[in-house]
XYZ file of C-alpha atoms in Angstrom:
727
model
C 15.952 -1.790 -25.019
C 15.018 -4.688 -27.285
C 12.956 -7.822 -27.158
C 11.899 -10.319 -29.826
C 8.311 -9.319 -29.135
C 8.821 -5.698 -28.217
C 11.408 -3.219 -29.450
C 11.528 -1.518 -26.067
C 12.604 -4.486 -23.972
C 16.139 -5.195 -22.860
C 17.985 -7.943 -24.778
C 19.535 -9.266 -21.581
C 16.103 -9.798 -20.068
C 14.259 -11.149 -23.105
C 14.175 -14.653 -21.645
C 13.380 -13.607 -18.095
C 10.899 -15.895 -16.295
C 7.395 -14.753 -15.552
C 7.535 -12.829 -12.273
C 4.043 -14.006 -11.370
C 5.195 -17.596 -10.987
C 6.179 -18.785 -7.516
C 9.710 -20.076 -7.154
C 9.441 -23.792 -6.475
C 13.069 -24.805 -6.955
C 14.671 -26.465 -3.963
C 18.399 -25.923 -3.605
C 20.886 -24.970 -0.967
C 22.628 -22.183 -2.819
C 22.739 -18.855 -1.073
C 21.190 -16.077 -3.193
C 23.800 -13.769 -4.654
C 23.394 -10.352 -2.973
C 24.983 -8.768 -6.035
C 22.311 -10.054 -8.431
C 21.710 -7.148 -10.847
C 18.406 -5.401 -10.521
C 16.015 -5.418 -13.440
C 13.443 -2.707 -13.972
C 10.044 -2.552 -15.625
C 7.259 -0.072 -16.246
C 4.210 -0.623 -14.007
C 1.858 0.401 -16.841
C 3.769 -1.340 -19.641
C 5.247 -4.612 -18.273
C 6.804 -5.444 -21.636
C 9.371 -2.725 -20.945
C 12.375 -4.337 -19.212
C 15.737 -2.714 -18.533
C 18.889 -3.553 -16.580
C 19.176 0.004 -15.252
C 16.782 2.589 -13.776
C 15.232 5.177 -16.030
C 11.854 6.030 -17.500
C 9.418 4.262 -19.776
C 9.797 5.204 -23.446
C 6.039 4.808 -23.929
C 4.443 6.693 -21.036
C 7.444 8.370 -19.396
C 6.832 6.847 -15.943
C 9.745 5.828 -13.745
C 10.806 2.194 -14.089
C 10.459 0.031 -10.974
C 12.467 -3.010 -9.793
C 11.168 -6.383 -10.947
C 10.329 -8.978 -8.262
C 13.265 -11.287 -7.676
C 15.851 -8.537 -8.205
C 18.137 -7.632 -5.354
C 16.369 -5.337 -2.890
C 18.085 -2.506 -1.025
C 16.981 -1.715 2.538
C 15.243 1.403 1.260
C 15.935 2.439 -2.295
C 15.634 6.215 -1.956
C 18.089 7.266 -4.652
C 15.233 8.195 -6.961
C 13.550 10.127 -4.160
C 16.718 12.148 -3.478
C 17.072 12.782 -7.223
C 13.654 14.458 -7.436
C 13.947 16.103 -4.019
C 17.017 18.161 -5.038
C 15.409 19.240 -8.291
C 12.118 20.184 -6.661
C 13.694 22.406 -3.986
C 15.914 24.116 -6.549
C 12.944 24.736 -8.852
C 10.801 26.009 -5.965
C 13.499 28.410 -4.769
C 13.847 29.866 -8.268
C 10.131 29.881 -9.139
C 8.792 31.755 -6.100
C 10.604 35.010 -6.961
C 9.392 34.743 -10.568
C 5.763 34.367 -9.452
C 6.082 37.220 -6.928
C 7.560 39.569 -9.512
C 4.800 38.622 -11.956
C 1.978 39.117 -9.428
C 3.233 42.439 -8.077
C 3.384 43.962 -11.543
C 6.912 45.215 -10.944
C 8.059 43.440 -14.054
C 11.825 42.933 -13.886
C 11.455 40.726 -16.935
C 15.194 40.138 -17.231
C 15.307 38.725 -13.683
C 12.324 36.493 -14.496
C 14.112 35.392 -17.661
C 17.336 34.448 -15.844
C 15.595 32.539 -13.026
C 13.218 30.725 -15.379
C 16.055 29.800 -17.717
C 17.878 28.125 -14.820
C 14.662 26.216 -13.960
C 14.318 25.054 -17.558
C 17.964 24.044 -18.035
C 18.625 22.509 -14.594
C 15.729 20.896 -12.631
C 13.401 20.908 -15.644
C 15.890 19.356 -18.059
C 14.854 15.773 -17.266
C 11.207 16.628 -18.041
C 12.131 18.076 -21.409
C 14.255 15.012 -22.125
C 11.201 12.797 -21.556
C 9.071 15.086 -23.701
C 11.667 14.905 -26.488
C 11.849 11.107 -26.198
C 8.068 10.907 -26.456
C 8.244 12.754 -29.759
C 11.159 10.673 -31.049
C 9.439 7.412 -30.053
C 6.068 8.669 -31.351
C 4.431 7.918 -28.001
C 2.789 11.200 -27.021
C 2.007 11.417 -23.301
C 1.669 13.861 -20.414
C 5.329 14.800 -20.725
C 4.654 15.740 -24.338
C 2.016 18.194 -23.129
C 4.249 19.506 -20.368
C 7.177 20.013 -22.705
C 5.018 21.559 -25.423
C 3.081 23.926 -23.161
C 5.949 25.172 -21.015
C 8.359 25.188 -23.955
C 6.133 27.386 -26.116
C 5.326 29.686 -23.188
C 9.055 30.044 -22.560
C 9.942 30.570 -26.229
C 7.140 33.108 -26.675
C 8.415 35.006 -23.623
C 11.933 34.980 -25.056
C 10.609 36.376 -28.331
C 8.779 39.214 -26.585
C 11.864 39.987 -24.510
C 14.496 39.871 -27.269
C 12.413 40.697 -30.358
C 9.572 42.940 -29.216
C 9.384 44.707 -32.573
C 7.872 41.695 -34.368
C 4.655 42.159 -32.390
C 2.054 44.800 -33.336
C 1.172 47.587 -30.938
C -2.362 46.273 -30.493
C -0.949 43.458 -28.362
C 0.889 45.727 -25.972
C -0.350 47.151 -22.672
C 1.100 50.578 -22.009
C 3.656 49.857 -24.672
C 4.851 46.624 -23.012
C 4.484 43.024 -24.123
C 3.609 40.431 -21.521
C 5.869 37.484 -20.728
C 4.876 34.074 -19.330
C 7.985 33.006 -17.455
C 5.972 32.400 -14.266
C 3.753 29.878 -16.088
C 6.792 27.997 -17.373
C 8.582 27.842 -14.023
C 5.408 27.145 -12.027
C 4.304 24.189 -14.134
C 7.775 22.630 -14.048
C 7.847 22.927 -10.251
C 4.424 21.287 -9.879
C 5.422 18.405 -12.139
C 8.612 17.877 -10.143
C 6.520 17.722 -6.957
C 4.402 14.965 -8.485
C 7.513 12.975 -9.414
C 8.843 13.457 -5.877
C 5.675 12.050 -4.271
C 5.720 9.061 -6.616
C 9.366 8.306 -5.769
C 8.520 8.425 -2.063
C 5.820 5.799 -2.562
C 8.346 3.522 -4.306
C 10.723 3.605 -1.332
C 7.839 2.604 0.978
C 7.191 -0.456 -1.175
C 10.765 -1.692 -0.759
C 10.600 -1.060 2.985
C 7.585 -3.386 3.215
C 9.462 -6.164 1.429
C 12.410 -5.714 3.778
C 10.099 -6.115 6.767
C 8.914 -9.424 5.322
C 12.429 -10.642 4.659
C 13.494 -9.902 8.245
C 11.061 -12.572 9.449
C 13.319 -15.202 7.917
C 15.652 -16.958 10.420
C 19.412 -16.720 9.893
C 20.764 -19.810 11.685
C 19.881 -23.489 12.069
C 21.072 -26.359 14.305
C 21.887 -29.360 12.086
C 22.207 -32.907 13.433
C 24.604 -35.296 11.705
C 26.928 -38.177 12.580
C 29.302 -35.770 14.322
C 26.647 -34.294 16.580
C 24.852 -30.945 16.454
C 26.343 -27.966 14.599
C 25.062 -24.426 14.121
C 25.053 -23.388 10.453
C 23.723 -20.584 8.273
C 20.174 -21.300 7.118
C 21.395 -21.077 3.494
C 23.510 -24.209 4.131
C 20.485 -26.368 4.994
C 19.752 -29.138 2.474
C 16.513 -30.986 1.856
C 16.474 -34.072 4.099
C 18.620 -32.518 6.851
C 17.656 -33.222 10.464
C 17.442 -30.004 12.468
C 16.906 -29.336 16.151
C 14.746 -26.341 17.117
C 15.234 -25.075 20.661
C 12.725 -23.273 22.852
C 12.308 -19.631 21.829
C 14.007 -20.138 18.452
C 12.533 -19.619 14.992
C 11.859 -22.629 12.776
C 14.632 -22.347 10.144
C 12.890 -23.923 7.105
C 9.610 -25.622 6.214
C 9.486 -29.232 7.294
C 8.098 -32.071 9.402
C 8.540 -32.897 13.105
C 10.399 -36.211 13.590
C 10.775 -36.269 17.381
C 9.317 -34.293 20.280
C 6.387 -31.937 20.651
C 5.833 -28.269 21.336
C 3.548 -25.294 20.925
C 4.495 -23.000 18.039
C 3.503 -19.365 17.574
C 2.298 -19.258 13.955
C 0.718 -15.803 14.230
C 2.944 -14.397 11.471
C 1.447 -16.944 9.055
C -2.057 -17.697 10.335
C -2.668 -14.552 12.374
C -3.759 -16.654 15.339
C -2.511 -15.448 18.725
C -2.793 -18.824 20.477
C 0.208 -21.132 19.801
C -0.578 -24.374 17.989
C 0.325 -27.741 19.457
C 2.767 -29.656 17.252
C 3.908 -33.258 17.565
C 5.400 -36.047 15.424
C 4.504 -35.811 11.697
C 3.061 -32.287 12.023
C 4.247 -29.630 9.558
C 6.196 -26.583 10.726
C 6.810 -23.340 8.820
C 9.973 -21.252 8.499
C 9.913 -18.073 10.581
C 7.382 -19.322 13.150
C 8.533 -19.373 16.802
C 8.930 -22.445 19.011
C 7.334 -21.518 22.346
C 8.466 -24.321 24.633
C 10.611 -27.455 24.647
C 12.676 -28.611 21.679
C 12.038 -30.931 18.760
C 13.815 -32.496 15.810
C 12.506 -31.736 12.332
C 13.108 -32.867 8.770
C 13.885 -30.096 6.244
C 11.476 -30.323 3.289
C 11.364 -26.862 1.663
C 14.279 -24.439 1.673
C 15.300 -21.136 0.137
C 12.775 -19.694 -2.285
C 10.475 -22.713 -1.847
C 9.540 -21.857 1.760
C 6.139 -20.343 2.422
C 7.707 -17.135 3.767
C 9.862 -16.700 0.636
C 6.823 -17.211 -1.576
C 4.945 -14.544 0.376
C 7.797 -12.093 -0.274
C 7.695 -12.859 -4.003
C 3.929 -12.549 -4.253
C 3.769 -9.264 -2.356
C 6.542 -7.829 -4.538
C 4.656 -8.808 -7.690
C 1.239 -7.621 -6.524
C 2.449 -4.182 -5.415
C 3.430 -3.154 -8.969
C 0.065 -1.637 -9.796
C -1.240 1.750 -10.898
C -4.770 3.186 -10.958
C -6.644 3.310 -14.281
C -7.337 7.025 -13.785
C -3.599 7.704 -14.201
C -3.829 6.311 -17.711
C -6.624 8.699 -18.687
C -4.374 11.700 -19.264
C -2.023 9.670 -21.461
C -4.898 8.320 -23.533
C -6.256 11.819 -23.999
C -2.759 13.096 -24.816
C -2.463 10.760 -27.801
C -5.291 12.680 -29.427
C -5.087 16.033 -27.670
C -1.444 16.857 -28.465
C -1.664 16.226 -32.229
C -4.959 18.116 -32.379
C -3.484 21.134 -30.569
C -0.392 21.150 -32.796
C -2.575 20.875 -35.879
C -4.825 23.706 -34.720
C -1.769 25.873 -33.970
C -0.323 25.233 -37.447
C -3.656 25.918 -39.123
C -3.994 29.071 -37.080
C -0.573 30.277 -38.202
C -1.291 29.454 -41.859
C -4.781 30.974 -41.818
C -3.738 34.251 -40.218
C -0.558 34.325 -42.268
C -2.536 34.139 -45.521
C -5.851 35.862 -44.833
C -5.238 37.836 -41.654
C -4.735 41.608 -41.381
C -1.274 43.144 -41.443
C 1.183 42.303 -40.072
C -0.115 38.842 -41.065
C 3.001 36.865 -40.078
C 3.102 38.437 -36.613
C -0.620 37.858 -36.113
C -0.285 34.232 -37.220
C 2.618 33.645 -34.880
C 0.913 35.305 -31.931
C -2.378 33.423 -32.293
C -0.589 30.120 -32.845
C 1.334 30.743 -29.618
C -1.957 31.677 -27.904
C -3.342 28.277 -28.862
C -0.311 26.482 -27.450
C -0.308 28.546 -24.239
C -3.983 28.040 -23.471
C -3.553 24.324 -24.192
C -0.801 24.072 -21.560
C -1.816 21.123 -19.315
C -1.457 22.889 -15.993
C -5.083 22.346 -14.944
C -5.069 18.850 -16.429
C -1.966 18.027 -14.410
C -3.493 19.473 -11.240
C -6.947 17.908 -11.639
C -6.113 14.563 -10.059
C -3.241 15.291 -7.633
C -4.827 18.337 -5.983
C -7.989 16.377 -5.131
C -5.914 13.411 -3.989
C -3.785 15.607 -1.717
C -6.841 17.240 -0.145
C -8.617 13.874 0.163
C -5.616 12.260 1.834
C -5.352 15.168 4.254
C -9.044 14.886 5.063
C -8.620 11.168 5.668
C -5.746 11.742 8.104
C -8.012 13.948 10.195
C -10.442 11.082 10.757
C -7.877 8.318 11.291
C -7.525 7.084 7.689
C -4.006 6.964 6.244
C -4.079 6.637 2.460
C -0.859 5.430 0.858
C -1.605 6.127 -2.787
C -4.176 7.403 -5.242
C -4.879 3.913 -6.522
C -6.375 2.842 -3.207
C -8.490 5.975 -2.942
C -9.775 5.611 -6.499
C -10.644 1.928 -6.346
C -12.224 2.054 -2.896
C -15.305 3.864 -4.172
C -15.972 0.996 -6.592
C -15.563 -1.846 -4.057
C -18.334 -4.443 -4.104
C -16.819 -7.076 -1.796
C -14.943 -6.659 1.465
C -12.748 -9.574 2.559
C -11.724 -9.502 6.219
C -9.286 -11.390 8.375
C -10.592 -12.472 11.770
C -7.828 -12.028 14.304
C -6.932 -8.404 14.952
C -9.481 -7.174 12.413
C -12.857 -8.407 13.624
C -11.432 -9.447 16.991
C -8.972 -7.970 19.465
C -6.164 -10.297 18.325
C -5.279 -11.433 21.853
C -6.795 -14.191 23.984
C -8.926 -12.847 26.803
C -10.894 -14.300 29.693
C -14.556 -14.689 28.763
C -16.229 -16.982 31.331
C -15.372 -18.127 34.879
C -17.502 -20.980 36.247
C -16.631 -22.152 39.785
C -18.054 -25.046 41.780
C -20.223 -24.216 44.819
C -18.121 -22.787 47.624
C -15.698 -20.971 45.323
C -16.136 -17.486 43.865
C -15.139 -16.411 40.380
C -12.470 -14.161 41.909
C -10.961 -17.054 43.905
C -10.809 -19.389 40.888
C -9.181 -16.666 38.774
C -6.726 -15.795 41.563
C -5.577 -19.405 41.989
C -5.287 -19.992 38.234
C -3.339 -16.779 37.673
C -1.030 -17.516 40.578
C 0.031 -20.760 38.939
C 0.286 -19.225 35.447
C 2.509 -16.315 36.532
C 5.513 -18.556 35.897
C 4.494 -19.164 32.262
C 5.131 -17.090 29.123
C 2.205 -18.679 27.262
C -0.298 -16.163 25.757
C -3.144 -17.827 27.666
C -1.230 -17.385 30.930
C -0.776 -13.706 30.105
C -4.525 -13.413 29.454
C -5.298 -14.744 32.941
C -2.804 -12.394 34.554
C -4.179 -9.398 32.640
C -7.670 -10.220 33.860
C -6.427 -10.568 37.466
C -4.751 -7.176 37.301
C -7.929 -5.722 35.804
C -9.897 -7.062 38.803
C -7.090 -5.976 41.173
C -6.530 -9.482 42.521
C -3.390 -10.216 44.568
C -1.415 -13.130 43.099
C -0.294 -15.835 45.514
C 3.209 -17.232 45.940
C 3.533 -20.796 44.641
C 6.393 -23.300 44.645
C 7.715 -25.918 42.277
C 6.176 -24.499 39.129
C 6.328 -26.874 36.179
C 4.976 -26.629 32.620
C 3.633 -29.822 31.067
C 3.858 -29.425 27.253
C 0.532 -29.815 25.492
C -1.433 -30.070 28.742
C -0.926 -27.121 31.092
C 0.947 -26.111 34.234
C 1.164 -27.178 37.873
C 2.613 -25.860 41.135
C 2.332 -26.256 44.911
C 0.442 -23.861 47.175
C 0.431 -24.538 50.915
C 1.801 -27.994 50.037
C -1.298 -28.661 47.935
C -1.415 -29.241 44.188
C -2.607 -26.400 41.979
C -3.100 -27.289 38.302
C -4.406 -25.384 35.280
C -4.855 -27.061 31.911
C -6.932 -29.209 29.609
C -8.833 -32.459 30.196
C -5.709 -34.470 29.543
C -3.942 -32.801 32.469
C -6.880 -33.460 34.773
C -6.859 -37.120 33.733
C -3.128 -37.319 34.451
C -3.867 -36.391 38.075
C -6.957 -38.672 38.183
C -9.283 -35.723 38.787
C -12.851 -36.369 37.544
C -14.719 -33.482 35.925
C -17.968 -32.622 37.740
C -21.014 -33.517 35.656
C -22.705 -30.157 36.106
C -19.605 -28.398 34.738
C -18.985 -30.866 31.902
C -22.182 -29.964 30.057
C -21.527 -26.238 30.331
C -17.953 -26.718 29.145
C -19.102 -28.661 26.080
C -21.532 -25.889 25.167
C -18.868 -23.186 25.496
C -16.360 -25.248 23.489
C -18.887 -25.314 20.630
C -18.679 -21.497 20.683
C -14.964 -21.698 19.863
C -13.760 -21.006 23.404
C -10.719 -22.668 24.981
C -11.488 -24.425 28.293
C -8.984 -24.228 31.172
C -9.749 -26.540 34.085
C -8.518 -25.458 37.519
C -7.759 -27.997 40.238
C -6.835 -27.447 43.884
C -5.628 -30.307 46.064
C -7.693 -33.314 45.008
C -10.605 -31.748 43.158
C -11.535 -29.590 40.195
C -12.826 -26.238 41.441
C -14.082 -24.823 38.159
C -13.014 -23.755 34.693
C -12.174 -20.573 32.798
C -12.836 -19.982 29.106
C -10.417 -18.011 26.954
C -11.122 -16.694 23.459
C -10.187 -13.973 21.035
C -13.023 -11.527 21.704
C -14.869 -9.489 19.053
C -14.007 -5.786 19.034
C -16.751 -3.609 20.465
C -16.991 -1.576 17.245
C -17.156 -4.553 14.868
C -20.926 -5.349 14.948
C -21.902 -1.764 14.085
C -19.228 -1.655 11.374
C -20.627 -4.784 9.705
C -24.122 -3.265 9.724
C -22.899 -0.028 8.119
C -20.972 -1.869 5.407
C -23.981 -4.042 4.601
C -26.101 -0.888 4.401
C -23.669 0.463 1.786
C -24.286 -2.622 -0.346
C -21.033 -4.467 0.350
C -20.752 -8.245 0.508
C -18.524 -9.317 3.432
C -16.373 -12.470 3.382
C -14.178 -13.684 6.263
C -10.992 -15.649 5.521
C -9.183 -16.986 8.582
C -6.413 -19.407 9.423
C -8.360 -20.449 12.506
C -10.431 -23.621 12.726
C -13.934 -24.066 11.353
C -15.691 -23.938 14.735
C -14.196 -20.554 15.584
C -14.903 -19.171 12.111
C -18.512 -20.395 12.167
C -19.187 -18.869 15.576
C -17.722 -15.454 14.675
C -19.427 -15.327 11.258
C -22.854 -16.236 12.609
C -22.520 -13.855 15.533
C -21.693 -10.917 13.230
C -23.948 -11.812 10.297
C -21.082 -12.167 7.834
C -22.188 -13.260 4.353
C -19.547 -15.941 3.746
C -16.621 -17.443 5.660
C -13.762 -19.882 5.086
C -11.520 -21.415 7.761
C -8.062 -23.036 7.865
C -6.885 -20.651 5.132
C -3.138 -20.007 4.823
C -1.623 -16.788 3.378
C -1.187 -18.219 -0.117
C -4.796 -19.416 -0.174
C -5.977 -15.977 0.946
C -4.285 -14.509 -2.092
C -5.882 -17.166 -4.296
C -9.321 -16.329 -2.895
C -8.740 -12.661 -3.730
C -7.794 -13.630 -7.298
C -10.894 -15.808 -7.582
C -13.183 -12.996 -6.457
C -11.535 -10.513 -8.833
C -11.900 -13.000 -11.689
C -15.664 -12.966 -11.084
C -15.714 -9.214 -11.844
C -15.900 -8.130 -8.220
C -13.955 -5.122 -6.933
C -12.329 -6.481 -3.798
C -11.064 -4.735 -0.669
C -9.099 -6.740 1.900
C -8.883 -5.730 5.571
C -6.219 -7.391 7.719
C -3.483 -6.750 10.255
C -0.783 -9.424 10.095
C 2.064 -10.812 8.026
C -0.328 -13.606 7.097
C -2.522 -11.008 5.365
C 0.301 -9.408 3.359
C -0.298 -11.381 0.142
C -4.053 -10.777 0.182
C -3.590 -7.086 1.027
C -1.254 -6.666 -1.933
C -3.397 -8.647 -4.389
C -6.685 -6.998 -3.487
C -7.917 -4.007 -5.450
C -7.656 -2.137 -2.142
C -5.633 -3.312 0.863
C -6.822 -1.968 4.237
C -4.513 -2.516 7.223
C -5.339 -2.149 10.893
C -2.892 0.382 12.352
C -2.547 -1.805 15.450
C -1.195 -4.662 13.296
C 2.201 -5.576 11.881
C 4.473 -3.180 9.995
C 4.330 -5.491 6.978
C 0.547 -5.242 6.788
C 0.635 -1.461 7.166
C 3.365 -1.004 4.535
C 1.746 -3.431 2.097
C -1.724 -1.893 2.254
C -3.014 1.103 0.356
C -5.059 2.298 3.331
C -4.307 2.094 7.069
C -6.883 2.624 9.803
C -4.868 4.257 12.595
C -7.004 2.959 15.451
C -7.546 -0.464 13.930
C -11.279 0.192 13.903
C -13.241 -1.556 11.150
C -15.978 1.005 11.668
C -13.839 3.600 9.844
C -13.971 1.660 6.548
C -17.432 3.022 5.733
C -16.101 6.561 6.242
C -13.145 5.747 4.004
C -15.529 4.632 1.254
C -17.516 7.867 1.553
C -14.260 9.842 1.387
C -13.243 7.904 -1.714
C -16.546 8.580 -3.458
C -16.399 12.298 -2.711
C -12.768 12.545 -3.826
C -13.258 10.712 -7.121
C -16.339 12.822 -7.851
C -14.202 15.889 -7.187
C -11.519 14.625 -9.580
C -14.028 14.211 -12.405
C -15.292 17.728 -11.740
C -11.715 19.004 -11.964
C -11.109 17.140 -15.200
C -14.250 18.742 -16.586
C -12.967 22.205 -15.640
C -9.575 21.423 -17.184
C -11.025 20.170 -20.451
C -13.795 22.748 -20.810
C -11.268 25.583 -20.752
C -9.276 23.906 -23.494
C -12.349 23.000 -25.539
C -13.589 26.590 -25.395
C -10.285 28.419 -25.161
C -8.346 26.767 -28.002
C -10.863 27.664 -30.773
C -11.200 31.202 -29.404
C -7.414 31.562 -29.219
C -7.236 30.367 -32.832
C -9.560 33.222 -33.824
C -12.796 31.376 -34.569
C -14.856 34.336 -33.258
C -12.947 36.980 -35.217
C -14.938 36.691 -38.513
C -18.236 37.014 -36.635
C -17.590 39.363 -33.725
C -14.082 40.681 -34.303
C -12.974 39.042 -31.055
C -9.553 37.455 -30.540
C -7.662 36.019 -27.601
C -4.190 37.448 -27.097
C -1.382 35.406 -25.495
C -1.852 37.491 -22.358
C -5.525 36.536 -22.126
C -4.667 32.950 -23.069
C -2.266 32.849 -20.131
C -4.938 34.342 -17.869
C -7.458 31.720 -19.000
C -4.908 28.982 -18.419
C -4.296 30.309 -14.892
C -8.036 30.643 -14.277
C -8.570 26.989 -15.137
C -5.939 26.047 -12.552
C -7.532 28.315 -9.944
C -10.938 26.740 -10.637
C -9.491 23.274 -10.121
C -7.798 24.252 -6.846
C -10.886 25.982 -5.425
C -13.063 23.008 -6.300
C -10.634 20.572 -4.694
C -10.483 22.624 -1.485
C -14.217 22.101 -1.040
C -13.373 18.590 0.140
C -11.922 20.041 3.343
C -15.303 21.375 4.431
C -17.316 18.259 3.647
C -18.667 16.182 6.520
C -17.634 12.534 6.375
């Protein structure tokens, strides 16, 4: 791997474009599915390779760069670690059992441990060796050093027992530490396995985004209309979009009008009316009628393609706490090696006879007690327990990064639809004229709408079923695009729609209803006028209603000191009404997915730790760019896969519990790190013999191994306390 600016980068990729830049090129070429994948280190982005592997600096697995070809689910790495973990586990369990029972069978332990070292553990030792060759000491250096010396010491006691003095034998037998070697290797392999699993989930999320893209388009030219692959569309092409079809590319309506479901982009459940000169977005769904559009942005320049690129780029993150061990290793490993060498020299020169044996034994004691078992367990054991605790209360945590950063969050950004609200239009008000009941107005309106697939029609029908109203049989149903629907009942006109539809039938709106309708419209409610025969008999309001748990959730989050900002693709009137009703600190309306991501970047640039809560494809960019992405479990698969945390029930009220869980877990991790380091800080000098001149006390390899095990036990017991904590 080479690079003009970095010796570790790949020559082939030295001139690769910045993956953070959005692709703005407009061309009709179909992307080559065989484009070679390029890989980079998430912690060291200067490392670029044209094949998978591990980072020469920190030893982490390389991940695909954005823009590289994406497999449906790249689980090759996961299978790689899975085979090695199960093999190591199967071989390690007998070694541990034999060691704990005191039966010995040291030759059996030797054979099984040797297989663990040479087969599943080989890749770990390769990384440890590379870290030494590249002079980049890291966690793998510690793993290789600790387990390697424990293994070599055990070999020495097994094959050359006579080099050790009798004072280090129990009942004439020297202890071996094969179980420590095999056990640590197995735990490390488990960590690599869990990391590989998280990588495959990331690619699955990108695939879900890519599936939103349409495959075919209907092009209009001098020879008529022809169906083509969407990759064959050129800028300036005229395309027809039929009812129920996806818009093939970004563009402008030239002829016709329709209502388009843009929920995947804006998150809004109510289709948006579109007519001549209005913009349409690739992947959105034409609800009714057909129209002719002009292709303006194609391929990687479409909004959907840019979302895919941005999510891919933003997901390549790792928590700062993962870097702590590597930073410590840069100093810890050389210090331990130096202490071990000094121990050997000191005992070899000034120690009692046999001086060489004593020097070797105490140097090995230093290396054994410095084995990073507890250090390696400190973070993952707390994370595993914390994630399990979260699952019990409806919080699914995807990775340690989300759990770590959540406790530091200062600002919570929320989507409106599906997060603060139910995400579906529902009936809110029914106002009839004198002589008509609310039930009668709803029954007549729903009877007409039962022939429509519009979300508002479905809202009316749901409400009728809820009130157990019997729908009437109507004739000659007809949808009037942009206005409403009409039908005949008992030879009389029944109509449901907006003011424009009422005007079309010359039906005046009663004055007493007009004022009430205007007031409700100012509250961001959609007005549906209902007419029977020759008069308007009332109106029904429809709106996306606030979830019952949302008000209390906002209060709890404010009480925890969080600033709450709402970003929505809905209009300003709706946003204003929702924000004021809930007491939200700040709100912005008419925000598209790209702008949501930009708002997240802006907040992060002002030194705020930002969490984003959302539920739709339109939230995917913001969820990925936020310090912590929180998805509603009732939302889209893309949102769930792209977020670090998922609330199973889609209840915003659970976020405060998630923050408490995060704070307790991170506190537990720091406690574990303290236990891990305190044993080394105290144990290494004692193992080196610092107390011998004063008290005649030394720490044998057997006791060093016991202390090392005790530090691991302390870490595990402390982490398990999380299970019993009330959250």
